[in-house]
């Protein structure tokens, strides 16, 4: 038998310099930028059988359909748009299709377009006023602390000027529909959950919402192909993160200190300490997976969604995260927004119509029944819109979306057919041949859709989540970094927010305490996001 004495020892695949948890856009971005800078001593652990996280595409018939992220939000300064342009994923010659929206009542009556336009413009003004509180010197009316309460007050004042009761009622229904739409945009159950003074923290990039010809998921390929295949490990759900194996004093940048911006946190122990094996001085991080594998590293980038952190915050980290992080996780909102996709054998909607707003009447005759989701869940669907001539999309949010996730497909099929027949006043609308519903709340590796700032929370909570964890005062690079849309204080809830936080985490790892030049993602193009990031664009 040939001797192995002269052969170099095989590299231990369970040990590396950097561990990245989660192969959504934040984790992929971190891995992508590490590899682009010639750093490949890392492992990317993903719980699912696929990469992409909340970016996922399926086929309905021959059509690609996005179950998660749909649009690139903005152009100028958006690194995702720049990446798509660099790799030829954007059709710059594409002419936007006309978008014709109609609004219909439960009796199948179409609202005159002039009224729809009037209410939409008024609603945008109300929303803009809510956003202005963040930067303004004046305060809202006493007792008004949520976006929902403020807009309701504005609506009440607006409707008081209309004398005709039918005209006033019709406009009230339109406002209610737009508020339901806003819950899907913000990611909440009710706009009364969203903090009024913090709404303006979200920065909207110029350029509108952009779709890619091959779907949003096409953005994953150019990012993933830069990551060595041996560095990406699928089906590795993480259940425990031990982040201070050498039992040094950990420090917390989120609190004030007389001597330093890093406050020493006394080490605590609990019953789970035995799950973390003490290792040599090189590795401070150990990660345990459901499949029994353990990985050790010097640094960790955690990109788990806020919903997963909320679900497992008490058991996931050893030692536990500092209180300021745990409190931020608790205060921030991680709501549910789901899609209902209906596929038909043949077109049935008017070719000139792209979206139908549903003006639901309130159940004033049965106030107790309003809390019975089995009777009312579908009234949270604010519209049905065309994806193609034979695929229709309905949006639903909040507790109604969570309830919908529990229903059998046949119930959803029958309910949506009844709704369409009622609002379009057409009893012959066919049943769909296929129905696909997302289940973001039920998914164990998301537990919701995206982040919002709830009443009582603030932008500071997002900044607290983003703070890295150091082990002592002398450390130039942190032991644990956090990335994901929930850690970007201006672009939370977006893919480009996740991408930027992953890039920042990679940059922190690469820069050993001193600023260094970093290779960015656009090889031949100027990376506008590197200087626009954080700038509020009016």
CSV table of C-alpha atoms in Angstrom, one decimal, residues 80 97 102 111 183-184 240 258 267 278-279 291 301 336 349 380 386 389 418 435 441 469 473 477 515 520 528:
chain,number,residue,atom,x,y,z
A,80,UNK,CA,-29.3,45.0,-8.3
A,97,UNK,CA,-47.3,47.9,-21.4
A,102,UNK,CA,-60.6,49.5,-13.0
A,111,UNK,CA,-66.5,53.1,-10.6
A,183,UNK,CA,-50.5,46.6,3.8
A,184,UNK,CA,-49.1,44.5,1.0
A,240,UNK,CA,-27.3,26.6,17.2
A,258,UNK,CA,-17.1,56.1,29.3
A,267,UNK,CA,-20.2,36.4,29.9
A,278,UNK,CA,-14.6,24.3,23.5
A,279,UNK,CA,-12.1,24.6,20.6
A,291,UNK,CA,-28.1,17.1,9.9
A,301,UNK,CA,-22.2,36.4,8.8
A,336,UNK,CA,-46.9,38.2,5.8
A,349,UNK,CA,-60.7,39.4,-18.9
A,380,UNK,CA,-58.4,41.2,2.3
A,386,UNK,CA,-52.9,40.1,-15.0
A,389,UNK,CA,-53.7,36.8,-20.5
A,418,UNK,CA,-67.0,33.4,-6.7
A,435,UNK,CA,-53.9,27.5,-8.4
A,441,UNK,CA,-45.6,32.6,7.1
A,469,UNK,CA,-20.5,41.6,17.8
A,473,UNK,CA,-11.6,45.7,22.7
A,477,UNK,CA,-12.8,42.5,12.9
A,515,UNK,CA,-9.7,50.8,4.8
A,520,UNK,CA,-17.0,45.7,-6.5
A,528,UNK,CA,-23.2,54.1,-8.6
